[in-house]
């Protein structure tokens, strides 16, 4: 919601404040032209201090100490397909963006999912906050207000749900069925169609940044959990003049030489959950390299 | 069914009502027995069958021992054969078919053995009934993970059960809440870090492994102490007094002090049924050291069938022998070295913490890897779980308070729930427990032994 404050402590610890548009950004004036970053909870930077998010590190690298050169529209649940389905809306709302950077933590979509990613969601008046609140029953509004003004009740309710389900409430981490099948010609074609579709919508620079999940193995190595379609994805991007950043080599280098695990915090486990400060720095550096080119 | 389930709360509620109104001793015993078996059947029906068969076997053996009391040698032979059969059952499930191991077998078999030995020694009545023996061995607050009661301590309570009073209920509820806090808020939260690091120790730096070994030190204590407090509290509400299992063990100044504070009921059982029968300290210095060492080996093997537990027991045995030798030689005036209690407490804490490494590691090779990486300060992933710091600090505060105000003993005292202040503080404690509980884990560590 616009102008709201939140405290996150499930992973890491952070305070966040949303701006007038409802996105989490620092309270600085937006430059006339700027880089726009879109994505899900990793981009929103859940559980990280705002200054440590890759968008804000990049902002500093670009010299934006007092202004926003990078504007973050990341939101939990806005996975790659959601962003592409709202691509028209993004372009309409942010016409002054110099480049659009889309973050994703997986490429594990099947052929149908790639094609469905092109179906534009369009503007739905019933999806706005005001409409949703207006459509709520008295009871639902009461529950919402109680949770808003009595955070303890919210926490206890969340704990109750967790105890009942024995699963953590949706925190923005992907839960869709991942695709790990064979990549046939139709798969390549669908990916190419999607990239061509995105390219056809704008002349702006488009960057897709992909950071795979990892797991720490028994032998002490760090395994990248990919589905093996990175090359096909990179090829489709290249054909359509879209920059593709695969964080795999950066993560590998960070682990091998500096023992850095890109996911996990001091109050969770290493290799699980959201990208941490070190991963965000690496992502910012990788994007900066592309922008410099 | 476990202590932290709704079905357990319902069982306890019904039991409390029944025990409050029913005065007939015989009926109460049947209720306790049935309640115990309902509780235990929640784990598995075949396991319940094993429990019942072993209980009946124990009672029959006890009966035969009592019948042959006048013929000491025959009675002794029955005791030996019965204990051997019980141990063979334990060895079969522990070492051969671990996958079929009935929950709590390691614990209730120790109680069954104590029943037979106590019967042989004449410490319990010759005419102890089958129902009494079955209640003792399958008493649900302690059947899963103890405390390991001795027959001579428990059976007399069956005929002199204390009635349920407000004070008893208030004490029981508060102790149960403390146990739930230890388990859900502390132990399960720490399990997050411990499980992930012990799964891949080669990835982590020596410092992180050292720090995680401290996390496990805390996790194990709070997990088992939490369980034990809930068990003691449940029994207390039902009118029984169980042996306290922990008394701030990490405050101990030396190995013998540690074993007087850690898993007290097992230490006491081992002392009475292993160490003393081996000769205790009556057969000279060398034999005393050997008996101490062997008792610790038995303790290690009781915990698990892998070499890790053998190593753990053996090293603790060495620690106990060295300490005894140190004290003995000082008494004999062979040296005058004295270590300040504060320093010996710290040394003992790190000694115990280090030995929890083989206790927790998956195998001997992992234990060695962890030891080596800690000692050589090997570089790797740096991971210092914040809750370890927090709970270490909490433990230090409690121990500091105990040292200053309670002579180094567990300072737990129930609040008066009659007073408004007591009600408020206890309510806040319950809310904090609910807010900070971690619901991702659940199993009690010692239920696995």
Short mmCIF file of N, CA, C and O in Angstrom, two decimals, chain B residues 121-170:
data_model
loop_
_atom_site.label_atom_id
_atom_site.label_comp_id
_atom_site.label_asym_id
_atom_site.label_seq_id
_atom_site.Cartn_x
_atom_site.Cartn_y
_atom_site.Cartn_z
N UNK B 121 16.45 -57.22 45.08
CA UNK B 121 17.06 -56.66 46.29
C UNK B 121 16.05 -56.51 47.44
O UNK B 121 16.42 -56.12 48.54
N UNK B 122 14.79 -56.69 47.11
CA UNK B 122 13.76 -56.53 48.13
C UNK B 122 13.39 -55.09 48.38
O UNK B 122 12.84 -54.73 49.42
N UNK B 123 13.68 -54.24 47.40
CA UNK B 123 13.36 -52.81 47.55
C UNK B 123 11.91 -52.50 47.20
O UNK B 123 11.43 -51.40 47.45
N UNK B 124 11.25 -53.44 46.51
CA UNK B 124 9.81 -53.25 46.24
C UNK B 124 9.06 -54.48 46.75
O UNK B 124 9.66 -55.54 46.97
N UNK B 125 7.76 -54.32 46.92
CA UNK B 125 6.96 -55.39 47.53
C UNK B 125 6.94 -56.63 46.64
O UNK B 125 6.82 -56.53 45.41
N UNK B 126 7.01 -57.79 47.29
CA UNK B 126 6.96 -59.06 46.55
C UNK B 126 5.64 -59.23 45.81
O UNK B 126 5.58 -59.84 44.76
N UNK B 127 4.58 -58.67 46.40
CA UNK B 127 3.26 -58.89 45.80
C UNK B 127 2.83 -57.74 44.88
O UNK B 127 1.65 -57.48 44.71
N UNK B 128 3.81 -57.08 44.30
CA UNK B 128 3.47 -55.99 43.36
C UNK B 128 2.61 -56.57 42.23
O UNK B 128 2.98 -57.57 41.60
N UNK B 129 1.47 -55.93 41.99
CA UNK B 129 0.53 -56.45 41.01
C UNK B 129 0.94 -56.18 39.57
O UNK B 129 1.77 -55.31 39.30
N UNK B 130 0.34 -56.95 38.69
CA UNK B 130 0.63 -56.79 37.26
C UNK B 130 0.28 -55.37 36.79
O UNK B 130 1.05 -54.74 36.05
N UNK B 131 -0.86 -54.87 37.23
CA UNK B 131 -1.30 -53.54 36.79
C UNK B 131 -0.29 -52.49 37.24
O UNK B 131 0.10 -51.59 36.47
N UNK B 132 0.19 -52.60 38.47
CA UNK B 132 1.19 -51.64 38.99
C UNK B 132 2.45 -51.67 38.12
O UNK B 132 2.99 -50.63 37.75
N UNK B 133 2.90 -52.89 37.82
CA UNK B 133 4.12 -53.01 37.00
C UNK B 133 3.90 -52.42 35.60
O UNK B 133 4.77 -51.73 35.06
N UNK B 134 2.71 -52.68 35.06
CA UNK B 134 2.43 -52.16 33.71
C UNK B 134 2.32 -50.63 33.71
O UNK B 134 2.79 -49.97 32.79
N UNK B 135 1.71 -50.08 34.75
CA UNK B 135 1.61 -48.61 34.83
C UNK B 135 3.02 -48.02 34.92
O UNK B 135 3.36 -47.07 34.22
N UNK B 136 3.85 -48.62 35.78
CA UNK B 136 5.21 -48.10 35.97
C UNK B 136 6.01 -48.09 34.66
O UNK B 136 6.58 -47.07 34.26
N UNK B 137 6.00 -49.22 33.96
CA UNK B 137 6.82 -49.31 32.75
C UNK B 137 6.23 -48.47 31.61
O UNK B 137 6.96 -47.90 30.81
N UNK B 138 4.91 -48.35 31.59
CA UNK B 138 4.29 -47.60 30.48
C UNK B 138 3.67 -46.29 30.90
O UNK B 138 2.80 -45.77 30.20
N UNK B 139 4.13 -45.73 32.04
CA UNK B 139 3.53 -44.47 32.52
C UNK B 139 3.77 -43.37 31.49
O UNK B 139 4.91 -43.01 31.20
N UNK B 140 2.69 -42.84 30.94
CA UNK B 140 2.85 -42.05 29.72
C UNK B 140 3.68 -40.77 29.83
O UNK B 140 4.33 -40.39 28.86
N UNK B 141 3.73 -40.08 30.97
CA UNK B 141 4.60 -38.90 30.97
C UNK B 141 6.07 -39.25 30.77
O UNK B 141 6.86 -38.41 30.33
N UNK B 142 6.47 -40.49 31.10
CA UNK B 142 7.90 -40.80 31.01
C UNK B 142 8.24 -41.94 30.06
O UNK B 142 9.41 -42.27 29.89
N UNK B 143 7.24 -42.52 29.40
CA UNK B 143 7.52 -43.70 28.59
C UNK B 143 8.36 -43.38 27.34
O UNK B 143 9.15 -44.20 26.87
N UNK B 144 8.23 -42.17 26.82
CA UNK B 144 8.92 -41.85 25.56
C UNK B 144 10.40 -41.49 25.77
O UNK B 144 11.27 -41.99 25.07
N UNK B 145 10.66 -40.63 26.73
CA UNK B 145 12.05 -40.20 26.94
C UNK B 145 12.39 -39.98 28.42
O UNK B 145 13.19 -39.12 28.75
N UNK B 146 11.77 -40.72 29.28
CA UNK B 146 12.08 -40.59 30.69
C UNK B 146 11.34 -39.42 31.33
O UNK B 146 10.38 -38.93 30.75
N UNK B 147 11.74 -38.97 32.50
CA UNK B 147 12.88 -39.39 33.30
C UNK B 147 12.85 -40.89 33.62
O UNK B 147 11.78 -41.46 33.78
N UNK B 148 14.06 -41.46 33.71
CA UNK B 148 14.18 -42.89 33.99
C UNK B 148 13.98 -43.11 35.49
O UNK B 148 14.89 -42.89 36.28
N UNK B 149 12.77 -43.51 35.85
CA UNK B 149 12.49 -43.70 37.27
C UNK B 149 12.91 -45.11 37.71
O UNK B 149 12.90 -46.05 36.92
N UNK B 150 13.23 -45.21 38.99
CA UNK B 150 13.50 -46.54 39.54
C UNK B 150 12.19 -47.06 40.13
O UNK B 150 11.40 -46.27 40.66
N UNK B 151 12.02 -48.37 40.07
CA UNK B 151 10.77 -48.96 40.55
C UNK B 151 10.51 -48.60 42.01
O UNK B 151 9.39 -48.28 42.39
N UNK B 152 11.58 -48.63 42.82
CA UNK B 152 11.40 -48.38 44.25
C UNK B 152 10.99 -46.92 44.54
O UNK B 152 10.48 -46.62 45.60
N UNK B 153 11.25 -46.03 43.55
CA UNK B 153 10.85 -44.64 43.75
C UNK B 153 9.42 -44.40 43.25
O UNK B 153 8.71 -43.55 43.78
N UNK B 154 9.03 -45.13 42.21
CA UNK B 154 7.74 -44.85 41.58
C UNK B 154 6.59 -45.65 42.19
O UNK B 154 5.51 -45.11 42.47
N UNK B 155 6.81 -46.96 42.37
CA UNK B 155 5.69 -47.83 42.76
C UNK B 155 5.00 -47.39 44.07
O UNK B 155 3.77 -47.43 44.14
N UNK B 156 5.76 -46.97 45.09
CA UNK B 156 5.05 -46.54 46.32
C UNK B 156 4.09 -45.37 46.06
O UNK B 156 3.10 -45.22 46.77
N UNK B 157 4.39 -44.57 45.04
CA UNK B 157 3.53 -43.41 44.75
C UNK B 157 2.16 -43.84 44.23
O UNK B 157 1.20 -43.07 44.29
N UNK B 158 2.09 -45.05 43.68
CA UNK B 158 0.82 -45.51 43.11
C UNK B 158 -0.25 -45.67 44.19
O UNK B 158 -1.43 -45.50 43.93
N UNK B 159 0.22 -46.01 45.40
CA UNK B 159 -0.78 -46.17 46.46
C UNK B 159 -0.85 -44.94 47.37
O UNK B 159 -1.65 -44.91 48.31
N UNK B 160 -0.01 -43.95 47.11
CA UNK B 160 -0.10 -42.73 47.93
C UNK B 160 -0.12 -41.51 47.01
O UNK B 160 0.58 -40.54 47.25
N UNK B 161 -0.89 -41.63 45.94
CA UNK B 161 -0.95 -40.56 44.94
C UNK B 161 -1.49 -39.29 45.59
O UNK B 161 -2.46 -39.32 46.36
N UNK B 162 -0.86 -38.16 45.24
CA UNK B 162 -1.31 -36.90 45.84
C UNK B 162 -2.53 -36.37 45.08
O UNK B 162 -2.55 -36.44 43.84
N UNK B 163 -3.50 -35.85 45.79
CA UNK B 163 -4.69 -35.36 45.09
C UNK B 163 -4.39 -34.10 44.27
O UNK B 163 -3.42 -33.37 44.55
N UNK B 164 -5.20 -33.86 43.29
CA UNK B 164 -5.03 -32.67 42.45
C UNK B 164 -5.51 -31.44 43.23
O UNK B 164 -6.66 -31.37 43.64
N UNK B 165 -4.58 -30.51 43.43
CA UNK B 165 -4.95 -29.27 44.13
C UNK B 165 -4.64 -28.10 43.22
O UNK B 165 -3.97 -28.26 42.20
N UNK B 166 -5.13 -26.93 43.63
CA UNK B 166 -4.87 -25.70 42.85
C UNK B 166 -3.37 -25.47 42.71
O UNK B 166 -2.87 -25.13 41.65
N UNK B 167 -2.66 -25.63 43.82
CA UNK B 167 -1.22 -25.37 43.84
C UNK B 167 -0.50 -26.33 42.89
O UNK B 167 0.38 -25.93 42.13
N UNK B 168 -0.90 -27.60 42.97
CA UNK B 168 -0.26 -28.62 42.13
C UNK B 168 -0.53 -28.32 40.65
O UNK B 168 0.34 -28.42 39.80
N UNK B 169 -1.77 -27.94 40.37
CA UNK B 169 -2.15 -27.63 38.99
C UNK B 169 -1.38 -26.40 38.50
O UNK B 169 -0.85 -26.38 37.39
N UNK B 170 -1.30 -25.39 39.36
CA UNK B 170 -0.60 -24.15 39.00
C UNK B 170 0.88 -24.45 38.73
O UNK B 170 1.45 -24.00 37.73
#
